[in-house]
Short mmCIF file of C-alpha atoms in Angstrom, two decimals:
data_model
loop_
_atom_site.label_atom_id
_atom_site.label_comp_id
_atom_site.label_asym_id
_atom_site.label_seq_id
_atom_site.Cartn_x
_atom_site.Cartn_y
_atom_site.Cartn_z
CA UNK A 1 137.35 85.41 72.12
CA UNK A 2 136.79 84.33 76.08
CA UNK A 3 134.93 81.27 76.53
CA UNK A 4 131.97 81.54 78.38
CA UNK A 5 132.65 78.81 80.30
CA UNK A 6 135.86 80.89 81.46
CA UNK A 7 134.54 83.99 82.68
CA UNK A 8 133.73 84.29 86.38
CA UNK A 9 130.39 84.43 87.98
CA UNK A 10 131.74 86.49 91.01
CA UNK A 11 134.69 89.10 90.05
CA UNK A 12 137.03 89.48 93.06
CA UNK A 13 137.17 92.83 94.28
CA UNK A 14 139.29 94.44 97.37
CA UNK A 15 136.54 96.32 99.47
CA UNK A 16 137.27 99.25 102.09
CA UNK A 17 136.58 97.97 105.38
CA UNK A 18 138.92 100.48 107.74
CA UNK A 19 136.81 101.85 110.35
CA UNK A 20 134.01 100.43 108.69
CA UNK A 21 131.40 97.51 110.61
CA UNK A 22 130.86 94.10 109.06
CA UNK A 23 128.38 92.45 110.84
CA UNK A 24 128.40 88.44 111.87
CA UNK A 25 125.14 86.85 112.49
CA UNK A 26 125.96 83.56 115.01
CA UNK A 27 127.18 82.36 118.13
CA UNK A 28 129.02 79.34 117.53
CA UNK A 29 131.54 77.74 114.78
CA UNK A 30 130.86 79.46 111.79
CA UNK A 31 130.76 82.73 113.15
CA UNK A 32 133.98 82.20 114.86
CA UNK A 33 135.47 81.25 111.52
CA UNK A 34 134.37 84.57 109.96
CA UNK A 35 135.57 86.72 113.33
CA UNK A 36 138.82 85.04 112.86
CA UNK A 37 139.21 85.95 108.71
CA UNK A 38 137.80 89.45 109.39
CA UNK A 39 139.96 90.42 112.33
CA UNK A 40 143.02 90.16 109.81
CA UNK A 41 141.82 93.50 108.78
CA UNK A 42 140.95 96.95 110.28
CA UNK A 43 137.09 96.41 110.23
CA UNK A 44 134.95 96.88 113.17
CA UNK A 45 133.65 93.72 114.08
CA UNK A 46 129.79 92.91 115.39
CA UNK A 47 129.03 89.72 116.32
CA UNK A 48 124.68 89.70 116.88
CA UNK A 49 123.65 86.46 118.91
CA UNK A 50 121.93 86.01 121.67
CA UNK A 51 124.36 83.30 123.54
CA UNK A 52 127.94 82.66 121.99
CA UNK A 53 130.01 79.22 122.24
CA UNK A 54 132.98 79.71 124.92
CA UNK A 55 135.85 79.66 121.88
CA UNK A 56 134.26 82.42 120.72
CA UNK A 57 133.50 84.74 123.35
CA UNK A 58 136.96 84.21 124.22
CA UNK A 59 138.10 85.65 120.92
CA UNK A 60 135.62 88.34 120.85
CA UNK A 61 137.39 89.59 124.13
CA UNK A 62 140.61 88.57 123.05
CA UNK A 63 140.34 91.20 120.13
CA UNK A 64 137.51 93.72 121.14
CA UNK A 65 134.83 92.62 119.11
CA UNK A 66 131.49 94.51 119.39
CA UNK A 67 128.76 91.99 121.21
CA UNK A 68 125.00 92.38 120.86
CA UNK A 69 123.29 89.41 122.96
CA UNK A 70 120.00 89.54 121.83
CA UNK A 71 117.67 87.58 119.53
CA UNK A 72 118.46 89.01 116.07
CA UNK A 73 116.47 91.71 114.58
CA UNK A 74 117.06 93.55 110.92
CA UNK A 75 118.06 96.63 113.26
CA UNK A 76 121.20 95.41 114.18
CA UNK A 77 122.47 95.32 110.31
CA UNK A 78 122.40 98.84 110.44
CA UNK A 79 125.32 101.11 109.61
CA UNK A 80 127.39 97.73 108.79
CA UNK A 81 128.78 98.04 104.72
CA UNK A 82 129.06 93.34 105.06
CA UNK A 83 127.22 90.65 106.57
CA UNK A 84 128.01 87.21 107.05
CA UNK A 85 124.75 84.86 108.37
CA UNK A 86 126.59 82.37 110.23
CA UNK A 87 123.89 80.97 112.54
CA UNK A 88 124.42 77.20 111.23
CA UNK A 89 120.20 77.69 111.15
CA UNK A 90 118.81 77.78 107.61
CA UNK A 91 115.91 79.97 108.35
CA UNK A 92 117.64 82.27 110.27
CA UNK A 93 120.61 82.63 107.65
CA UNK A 94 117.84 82.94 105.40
CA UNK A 95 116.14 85.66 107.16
CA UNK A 96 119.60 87.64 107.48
CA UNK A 97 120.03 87.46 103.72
CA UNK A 98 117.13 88.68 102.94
CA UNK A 99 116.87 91.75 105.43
CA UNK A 100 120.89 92.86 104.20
CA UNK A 101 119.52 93.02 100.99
CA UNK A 102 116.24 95.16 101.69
CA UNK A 103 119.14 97.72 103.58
CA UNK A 104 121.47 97.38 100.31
CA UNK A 105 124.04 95.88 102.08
CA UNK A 106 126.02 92.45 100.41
CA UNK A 107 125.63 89.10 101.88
CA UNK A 108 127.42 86.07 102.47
CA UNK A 109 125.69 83.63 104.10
CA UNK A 110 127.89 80.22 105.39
CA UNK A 111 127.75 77.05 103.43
CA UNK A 112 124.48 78.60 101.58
CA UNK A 113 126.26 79.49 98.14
CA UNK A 114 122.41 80.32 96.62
CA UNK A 115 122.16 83.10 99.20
CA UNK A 116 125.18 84.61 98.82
CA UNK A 117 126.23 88.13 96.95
CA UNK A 118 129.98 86.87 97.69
CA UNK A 119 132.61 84.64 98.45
CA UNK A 120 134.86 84.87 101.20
CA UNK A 121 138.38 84.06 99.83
CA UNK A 122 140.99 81.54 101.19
CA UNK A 123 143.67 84.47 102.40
CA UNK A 124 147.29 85.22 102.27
CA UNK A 125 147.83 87.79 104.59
CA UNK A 126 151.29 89.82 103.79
CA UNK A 127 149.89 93.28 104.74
CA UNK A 128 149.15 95.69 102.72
CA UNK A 129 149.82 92.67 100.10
CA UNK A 130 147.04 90.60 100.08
CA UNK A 131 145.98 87.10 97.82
CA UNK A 132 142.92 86.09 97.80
CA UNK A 133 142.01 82.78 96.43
CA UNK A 134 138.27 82.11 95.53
CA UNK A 135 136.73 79.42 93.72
CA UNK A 136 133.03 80.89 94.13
CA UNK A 137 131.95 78.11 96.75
CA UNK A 138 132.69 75.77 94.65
CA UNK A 139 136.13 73.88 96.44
CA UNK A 140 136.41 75.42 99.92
CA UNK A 141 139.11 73.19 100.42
CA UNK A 142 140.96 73.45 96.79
CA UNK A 143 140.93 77.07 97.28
CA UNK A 144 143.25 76.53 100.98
CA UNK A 145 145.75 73.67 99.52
CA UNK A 146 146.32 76.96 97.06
CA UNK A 147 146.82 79.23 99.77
CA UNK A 148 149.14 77.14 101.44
CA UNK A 149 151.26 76.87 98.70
CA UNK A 150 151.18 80.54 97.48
CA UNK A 151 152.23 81.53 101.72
CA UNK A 152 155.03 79.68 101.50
CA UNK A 153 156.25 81.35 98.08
CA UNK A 154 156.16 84.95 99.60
CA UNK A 155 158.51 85.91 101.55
CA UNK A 156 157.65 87.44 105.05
CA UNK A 157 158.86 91.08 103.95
CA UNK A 158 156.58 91.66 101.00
CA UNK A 159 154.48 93.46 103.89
CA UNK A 160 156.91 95.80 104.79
CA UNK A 161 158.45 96.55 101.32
CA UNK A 162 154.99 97.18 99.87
CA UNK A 163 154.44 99.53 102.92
CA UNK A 164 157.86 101.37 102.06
CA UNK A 165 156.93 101.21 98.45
CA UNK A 166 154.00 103.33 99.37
CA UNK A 167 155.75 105.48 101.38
CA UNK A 168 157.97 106.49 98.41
CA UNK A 169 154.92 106.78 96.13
CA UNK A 170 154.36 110.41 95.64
CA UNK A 171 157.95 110.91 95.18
CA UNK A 172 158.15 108.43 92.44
CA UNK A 173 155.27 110.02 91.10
CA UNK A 174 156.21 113.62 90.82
CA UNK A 175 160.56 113.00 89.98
CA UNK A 176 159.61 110.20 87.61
CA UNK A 177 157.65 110.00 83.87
CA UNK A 178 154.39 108.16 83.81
CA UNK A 179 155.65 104.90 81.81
CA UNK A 180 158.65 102.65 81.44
CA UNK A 181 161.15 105.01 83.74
CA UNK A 182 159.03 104.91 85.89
CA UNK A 183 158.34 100.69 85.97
CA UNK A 184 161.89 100.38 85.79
CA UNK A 185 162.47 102.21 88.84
CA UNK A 186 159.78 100.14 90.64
CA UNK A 187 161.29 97.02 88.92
CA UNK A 188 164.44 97.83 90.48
CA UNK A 189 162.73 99.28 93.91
CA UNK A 190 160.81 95.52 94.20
CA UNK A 191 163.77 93.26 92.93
CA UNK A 192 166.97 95.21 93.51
CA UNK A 193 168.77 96.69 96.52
CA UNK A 194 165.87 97.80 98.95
CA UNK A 195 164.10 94.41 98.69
CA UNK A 196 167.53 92.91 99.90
CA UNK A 197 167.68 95.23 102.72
CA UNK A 198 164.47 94.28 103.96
CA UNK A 199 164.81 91.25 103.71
CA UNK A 200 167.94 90.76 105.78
CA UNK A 201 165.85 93.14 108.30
CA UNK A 202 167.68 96.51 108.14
CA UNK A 203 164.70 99.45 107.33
CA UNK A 204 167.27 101.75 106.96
CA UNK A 205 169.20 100.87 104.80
CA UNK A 206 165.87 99.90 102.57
CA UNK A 207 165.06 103.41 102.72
CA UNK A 208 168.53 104.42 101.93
CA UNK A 209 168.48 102.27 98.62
CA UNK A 210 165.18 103.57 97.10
CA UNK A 211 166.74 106.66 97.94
CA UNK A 212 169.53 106.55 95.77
CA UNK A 213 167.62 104.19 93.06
CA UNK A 214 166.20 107.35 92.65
CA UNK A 215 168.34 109.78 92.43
CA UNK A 216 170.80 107.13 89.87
CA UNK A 217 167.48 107.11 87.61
CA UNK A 218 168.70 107.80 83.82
CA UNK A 219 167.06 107.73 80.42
CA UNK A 220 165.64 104.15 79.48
CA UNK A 221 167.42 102.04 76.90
CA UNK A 222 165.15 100.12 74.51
CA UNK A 223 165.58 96.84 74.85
CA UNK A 224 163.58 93.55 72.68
CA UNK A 225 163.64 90.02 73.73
CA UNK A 226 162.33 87.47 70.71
CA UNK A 227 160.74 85.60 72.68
CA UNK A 228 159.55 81.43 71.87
CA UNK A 229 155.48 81.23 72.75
CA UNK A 230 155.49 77.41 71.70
CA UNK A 231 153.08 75.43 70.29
CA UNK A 232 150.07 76.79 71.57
CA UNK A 233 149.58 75.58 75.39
CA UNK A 234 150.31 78.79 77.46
CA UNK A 235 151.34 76.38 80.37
CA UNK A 236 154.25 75.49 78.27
CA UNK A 237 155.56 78.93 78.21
CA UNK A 238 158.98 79.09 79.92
CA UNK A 239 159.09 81.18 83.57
CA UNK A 240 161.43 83.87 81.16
CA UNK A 241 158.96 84.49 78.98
CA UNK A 242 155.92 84.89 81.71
CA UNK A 243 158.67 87.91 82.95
CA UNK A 244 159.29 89.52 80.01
CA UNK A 245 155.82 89.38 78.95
CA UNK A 246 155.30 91.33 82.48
CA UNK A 247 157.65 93.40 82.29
CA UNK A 248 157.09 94.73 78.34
CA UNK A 249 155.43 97.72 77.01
CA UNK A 250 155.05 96.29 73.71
CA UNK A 251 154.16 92.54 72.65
CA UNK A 252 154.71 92.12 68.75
CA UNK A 253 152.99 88.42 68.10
CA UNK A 254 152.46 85.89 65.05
CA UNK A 255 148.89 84.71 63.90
CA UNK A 256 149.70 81.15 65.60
CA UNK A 257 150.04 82.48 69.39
CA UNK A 258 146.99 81.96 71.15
CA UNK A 259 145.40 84.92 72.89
CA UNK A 260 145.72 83.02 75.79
CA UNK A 261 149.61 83.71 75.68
CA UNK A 262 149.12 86.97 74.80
CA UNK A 263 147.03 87.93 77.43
CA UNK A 264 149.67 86.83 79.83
CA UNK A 265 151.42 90.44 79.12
CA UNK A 266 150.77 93.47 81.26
CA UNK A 267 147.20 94.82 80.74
CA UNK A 268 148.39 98.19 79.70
CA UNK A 269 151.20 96.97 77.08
CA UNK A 270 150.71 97.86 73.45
CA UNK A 271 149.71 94.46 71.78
CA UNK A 272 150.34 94.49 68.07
CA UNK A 273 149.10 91.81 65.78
CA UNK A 274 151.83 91.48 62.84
CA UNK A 275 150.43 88.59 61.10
CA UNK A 276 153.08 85.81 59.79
CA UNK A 277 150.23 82.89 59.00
CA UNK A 278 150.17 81.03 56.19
CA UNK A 279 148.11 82.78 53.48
CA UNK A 280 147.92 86.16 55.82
CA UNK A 281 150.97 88.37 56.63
CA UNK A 282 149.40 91.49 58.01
CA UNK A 283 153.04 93.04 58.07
CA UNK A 284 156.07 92.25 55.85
CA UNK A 285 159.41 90.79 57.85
CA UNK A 286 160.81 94.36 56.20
CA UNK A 287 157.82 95.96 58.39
CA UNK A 288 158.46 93.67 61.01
CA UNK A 289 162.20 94.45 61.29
CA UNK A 290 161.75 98.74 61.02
CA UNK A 291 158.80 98.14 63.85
CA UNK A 292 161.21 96.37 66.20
CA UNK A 293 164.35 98.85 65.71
CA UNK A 294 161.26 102.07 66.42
CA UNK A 295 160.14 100.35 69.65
CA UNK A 296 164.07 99.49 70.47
CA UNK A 297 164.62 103.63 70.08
CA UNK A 298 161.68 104.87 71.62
CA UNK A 299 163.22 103.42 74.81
CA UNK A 300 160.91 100.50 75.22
CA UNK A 301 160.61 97.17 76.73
CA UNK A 302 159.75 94.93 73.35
CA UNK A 303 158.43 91.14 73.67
CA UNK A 304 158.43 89.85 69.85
CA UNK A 305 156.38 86.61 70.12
CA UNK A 306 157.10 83.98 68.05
CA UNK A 307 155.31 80.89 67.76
CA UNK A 308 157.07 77.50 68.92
CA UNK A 309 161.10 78.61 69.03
CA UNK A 310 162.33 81.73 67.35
CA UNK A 311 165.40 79.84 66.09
CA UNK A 312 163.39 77.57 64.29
CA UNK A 313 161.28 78.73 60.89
CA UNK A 314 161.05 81.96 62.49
CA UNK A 315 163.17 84.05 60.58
CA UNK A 316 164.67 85.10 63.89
CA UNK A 317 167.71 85.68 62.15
CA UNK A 318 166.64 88.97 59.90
CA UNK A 319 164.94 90.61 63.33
CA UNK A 320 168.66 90.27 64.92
CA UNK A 321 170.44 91.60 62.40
CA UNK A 322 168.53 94.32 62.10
CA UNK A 323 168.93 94.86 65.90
CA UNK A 324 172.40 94.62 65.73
CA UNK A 325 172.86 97.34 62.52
CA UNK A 326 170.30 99.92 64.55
CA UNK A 327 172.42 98.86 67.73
CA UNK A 328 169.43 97.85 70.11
CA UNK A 329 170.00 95.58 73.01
CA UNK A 330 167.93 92.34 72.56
CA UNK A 331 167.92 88.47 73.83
CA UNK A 332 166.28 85.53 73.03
CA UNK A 333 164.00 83.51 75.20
CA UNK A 334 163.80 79.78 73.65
CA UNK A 335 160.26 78.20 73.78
CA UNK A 336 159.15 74.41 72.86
CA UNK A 337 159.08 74.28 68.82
CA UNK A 338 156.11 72.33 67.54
CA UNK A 339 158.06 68.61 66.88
CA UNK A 340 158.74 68.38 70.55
CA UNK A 341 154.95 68.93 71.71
CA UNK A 342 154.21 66.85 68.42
CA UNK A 343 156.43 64.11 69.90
CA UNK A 344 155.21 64.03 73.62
CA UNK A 345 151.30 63.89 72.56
CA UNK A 346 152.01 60.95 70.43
CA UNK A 347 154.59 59.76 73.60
CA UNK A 348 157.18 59.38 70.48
CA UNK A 349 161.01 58.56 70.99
CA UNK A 350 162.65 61.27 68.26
CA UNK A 351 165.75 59.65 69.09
CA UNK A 352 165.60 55.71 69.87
CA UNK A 353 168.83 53.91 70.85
CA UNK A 354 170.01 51.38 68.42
CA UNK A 355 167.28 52.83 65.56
CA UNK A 356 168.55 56.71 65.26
CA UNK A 357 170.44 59.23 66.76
CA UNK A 358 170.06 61.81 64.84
CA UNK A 359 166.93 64.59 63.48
CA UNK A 360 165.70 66.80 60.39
CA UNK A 361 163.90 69.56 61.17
CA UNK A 362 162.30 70.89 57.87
CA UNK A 363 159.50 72.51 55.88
CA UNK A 364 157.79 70.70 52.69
CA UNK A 365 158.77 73.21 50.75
CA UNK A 366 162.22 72.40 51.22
CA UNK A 367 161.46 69.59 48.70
CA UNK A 368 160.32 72.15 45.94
CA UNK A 369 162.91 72.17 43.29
CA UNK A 370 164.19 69.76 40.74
CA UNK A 371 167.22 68.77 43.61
CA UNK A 372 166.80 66.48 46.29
CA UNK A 373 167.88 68.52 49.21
CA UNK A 374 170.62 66.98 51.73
CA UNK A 375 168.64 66.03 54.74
CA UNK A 376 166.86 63.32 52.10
CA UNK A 377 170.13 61.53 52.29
CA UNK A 378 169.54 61.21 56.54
CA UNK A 379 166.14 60.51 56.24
CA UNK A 380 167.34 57.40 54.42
CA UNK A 381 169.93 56.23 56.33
CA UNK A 382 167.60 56.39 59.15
CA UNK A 383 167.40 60.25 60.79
CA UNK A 384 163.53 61.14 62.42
CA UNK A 385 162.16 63.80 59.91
CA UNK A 386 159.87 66.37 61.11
CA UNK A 387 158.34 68.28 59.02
CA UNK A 388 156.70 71.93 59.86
CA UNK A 389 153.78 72.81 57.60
CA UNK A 390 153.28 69.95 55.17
CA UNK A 391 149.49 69.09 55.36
CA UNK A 392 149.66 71.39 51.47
CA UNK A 393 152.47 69.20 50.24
CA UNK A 394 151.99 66.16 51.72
CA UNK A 395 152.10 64.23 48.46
CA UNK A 396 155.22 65.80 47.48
CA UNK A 397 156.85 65.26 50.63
CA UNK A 398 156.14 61.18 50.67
CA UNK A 399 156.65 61.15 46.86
CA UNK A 400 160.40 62.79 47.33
CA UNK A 401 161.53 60.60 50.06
CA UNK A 402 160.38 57.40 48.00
CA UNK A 403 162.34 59.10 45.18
CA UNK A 404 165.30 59.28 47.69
CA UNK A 405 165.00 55.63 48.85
CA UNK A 406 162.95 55.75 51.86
CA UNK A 407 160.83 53.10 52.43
CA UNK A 408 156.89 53.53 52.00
CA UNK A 409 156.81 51.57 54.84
CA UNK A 410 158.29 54.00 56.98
CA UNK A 411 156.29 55.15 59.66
CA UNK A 412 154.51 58.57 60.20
CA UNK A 413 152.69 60.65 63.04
CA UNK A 414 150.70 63.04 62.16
CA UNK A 415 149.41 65.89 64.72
CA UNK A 416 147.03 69.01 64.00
CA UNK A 417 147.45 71.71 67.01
CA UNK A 418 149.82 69.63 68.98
CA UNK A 419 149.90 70.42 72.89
CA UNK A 420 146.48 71.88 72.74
CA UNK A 421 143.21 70.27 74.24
CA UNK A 422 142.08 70.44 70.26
CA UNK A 423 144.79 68.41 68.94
CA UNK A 424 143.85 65.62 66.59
CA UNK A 425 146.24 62.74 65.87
CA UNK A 426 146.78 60.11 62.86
CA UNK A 427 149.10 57.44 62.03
CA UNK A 428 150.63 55.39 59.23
CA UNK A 429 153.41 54.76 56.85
CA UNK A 430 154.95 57.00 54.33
CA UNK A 431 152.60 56.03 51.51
CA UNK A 432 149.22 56.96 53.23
CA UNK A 433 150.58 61.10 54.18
CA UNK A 434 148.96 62.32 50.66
CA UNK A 435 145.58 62.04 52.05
CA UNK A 436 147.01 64.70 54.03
CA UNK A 437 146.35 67.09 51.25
CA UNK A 438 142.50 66.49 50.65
CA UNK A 439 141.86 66.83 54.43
CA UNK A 440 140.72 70.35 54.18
CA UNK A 441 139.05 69.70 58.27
CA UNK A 442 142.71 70.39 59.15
CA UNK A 443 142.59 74.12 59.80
CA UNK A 444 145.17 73.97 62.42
CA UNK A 445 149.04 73.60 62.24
CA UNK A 446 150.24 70.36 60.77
CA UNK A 447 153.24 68.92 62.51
CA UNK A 448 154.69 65.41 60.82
CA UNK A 449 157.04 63.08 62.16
CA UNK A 450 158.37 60.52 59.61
CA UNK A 451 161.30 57.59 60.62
CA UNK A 452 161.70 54.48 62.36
CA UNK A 453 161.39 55.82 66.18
CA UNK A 454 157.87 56.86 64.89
CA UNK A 455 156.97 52.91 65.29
CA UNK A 456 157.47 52.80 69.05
CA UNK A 457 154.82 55.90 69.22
CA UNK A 458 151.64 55.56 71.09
CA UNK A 459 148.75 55.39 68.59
CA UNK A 460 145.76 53.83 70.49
CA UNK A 461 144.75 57.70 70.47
CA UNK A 462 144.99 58.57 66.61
CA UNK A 463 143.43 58.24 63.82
CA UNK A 464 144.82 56.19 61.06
CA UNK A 465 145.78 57.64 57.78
CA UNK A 466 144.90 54.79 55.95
CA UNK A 467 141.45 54.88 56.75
CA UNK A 468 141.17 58.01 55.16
CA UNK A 469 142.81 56.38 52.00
CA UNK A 470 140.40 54.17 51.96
CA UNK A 471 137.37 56.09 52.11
CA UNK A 472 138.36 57.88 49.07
CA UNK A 473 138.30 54.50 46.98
CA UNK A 474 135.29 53.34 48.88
CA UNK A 475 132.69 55.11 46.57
CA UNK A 476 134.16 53.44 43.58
CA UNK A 477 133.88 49.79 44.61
CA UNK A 478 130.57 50.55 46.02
CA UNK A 479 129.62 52.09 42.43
CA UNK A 480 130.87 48.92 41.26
CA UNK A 481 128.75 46.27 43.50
CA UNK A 482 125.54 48.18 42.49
#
């Protein structure tokens, strides 16, 4: 569920202004400021001030700009569908707002954010492709070191490829089905050979691609990428997975991927909750698997979202085989597993030269069973253990490595929704992780890192584990003092 401290108080729109008059109240530096953003577009401009600054009445006849030079009046709103109070006088700007809203018309009045119906956005101009950047008054100047930095990632062309895009429109429209053919063609159209063309300047031969792109249109081909979500932090999601998540018509996730990473798909993609949390499967892996290969034949675009990597615990392995028996094209997209995010929010070394060079990646349950399983042997001899999902068998864990010959010494990170703003850390030896098990405020993923690089860890931010040992003996000796 959104935050409310995440939604926006002013919801950017694109308004029609062709043809159409905005009106600027002013005669000096603000309402040159607003001339200059508004004659980017087709609007008929009306500046109403008595007397103008020189910079300004030289753009006004520079560009055409309607002039009324005379004291304002409510009159000269009229027939005008924005207005932007740019006197630099608060009781005029005032005065303005108030009279656009009597005629129903929106406001924006400079520098006065409590007056205002809207923002005007910083403004990357690649016409018809436009980005606006607001921030809702709140960072004028935020909002253009954006815009600078979004200009100089779009190429100059956009402009004219989105105008030939449109021009092929209604062609697309009526040869091609509603749906993935007909993404894929504009995938190809925005990507392939008639971006090229434009951008190396030759119109023709742009036209002359999307022509033949098409006419070479065939049948789509299913195709699923397995794709790693990570620990949780969507700004840890690898630049692969943002595309495929774009470019799907289908998004399969776990339980453990935030909504946040979710949402990063297309709006109009088919998003599919299949479980795979501890305690709640919604689907079975069989369900799972015969879901995929469907998608795969129906011809679609499939992102299966996996939380952390999908080579690691997430039975990755059964989805691909079953891909490969119903013969449907798929990839995977590798993400950051949960001992690496576990690792950098504690600043731990997994690997420390001259203590280890080597590392376990394992579940507790691993340790079920009357054998000690191999990786026991590293973790002795001095491997860094992490361990996925152990908060339940904490006890067992430490108790099974002591049996092996690790030292209780040995010390231990422990992190609850690592990468995330909500993650809570602790810190000890191998002796204090079964208070793990009684701390039922863990609700979160458990990540553990056990071994000798944990030492050089930073811990000034975590909690230690002993302290929670010791508060469950502390009722007892305080029993005993009464």
């Amino acid at each position: 569920m959104t935050n409310h401290a995440d939604r926006l108080n002013a919801f950017p729109v694109f308004m029609r202004v062709e043809d159409r008059v905005v009106a600027i109240v002013g005669g000096g530096e603000e309402a040159l400021a607003k001339a200059r953003l508004l004659a980017q577009s087709s609007a008929r401009l009306r500046v109403v001030a008595e007397t103008v600054e020189p910079a300004l009445a030289a753009f006004m006849a520079g560009h055409r700009l309607e002039h009324v030079a005379a004291p304002y009046a409510a009159r000269h709103l009229e027939g005008a569908v924005m207005v932007f109070a740019a006197s630099g006088d608060g009781t005029l700007d005032t005065r303005v707002a108030a009279d656009a809203r009597c005629l129903g018309i929106a406001v924006n009045a400079v520098d006065r954010p409590a007056l205002c119906d809207f923002f005007t956005p910083a403004l990357v101009n690649r016409a018809p492709v436009a980005v606006a950047i607001g921030t809702e008054g709140a960072g004028p100047v935020l909002a253009q070191m954006i815009r600078v930095r979004i200009d100089q990632m779009l190429p100059p062309h956009l402009g004219p490829l989105a105008a030939l895009a449109a021009s092929f429109r209604d062609t697309a429209e009526r040869l091609l089905p509603k749906g993935n053919r007909r993404r894929r063609f504009w995938a190809g159209f925005f990507r392939g050979a008639p971006a090229q063309a434009l951008a190396d300047g030759d119109i023709a031969a742009a036209r002359r691609a999307a022509a033949d792109l098409l006419r070479a249109d065939a049948p789509a081909t299913g195709h699923v990428a397995l794709v790693g979500a990570g620990p949780g932090a969507e700004d840890l999601l690898t630049l692969r997975a943002q595309r495929l998540l774009m470019e799907a018509d289908a998004i399969l996730y776990d339980a453990l991927v935030p909504e946040a990473v979710v949402a990063m798909g297309r709006r109009d993609a088919e998003r599919l909750p299949v479980g795979k949390r501890k305690g709640c499967h919604s689907k079975t892996q069989e369900e799972i698997n015969a879901l995929l290969v469907a998608l795969g034949r129906e011809g679609k675009r499939v992102v299966r979202l996996k939380s952390g990597d999908p080579l690691v615990f997430g039975r990755a392995g059964e989805e691909m085989a079953a891909l490969r028996e119903a013969g449907i094209a798929y990839e995977v997209v590798p993400g950051v597993t949960a001992a690496f995010a576990a690792a950098a929010d504690f600043e731990l070394p997994l690997t420390l030269r001259g203590v280890t060079s080597s590392m376990v990646f394992t579940t507790g349950h691993d340790l079920k069973g009357g054998t000690l399983p191999d990786w026991a042997k590293l973790a002795v001899s001095g491997a860094t253990v992490a361990v996925y999902m152990g908060r339940s068998v904490a006890a067992e864990v430490a108790g099974r490595l002591i049996e092996a010959g690790l030292s209780p010494d040995t010390a231990v990170a422990v992190a609850e929704n690592a990468s995330l703003p909500t993650c809570r850390r602790f810190h000890g030896i191998l002796s204090d992780l079964p208070s793990l098990e009684a701390r039922t405020d863990l609700t979160g993923p458990v990540m553990t890192v056990i071994g000798d690089a944990v030492a050089g860890a930073r811990f000034d931010r975590s909690e230690p584990l002993a302290a929670r040992r010791a508060d469950r003996t502390a009722p007892t000796t305080e029993r005993a003092g009464a």
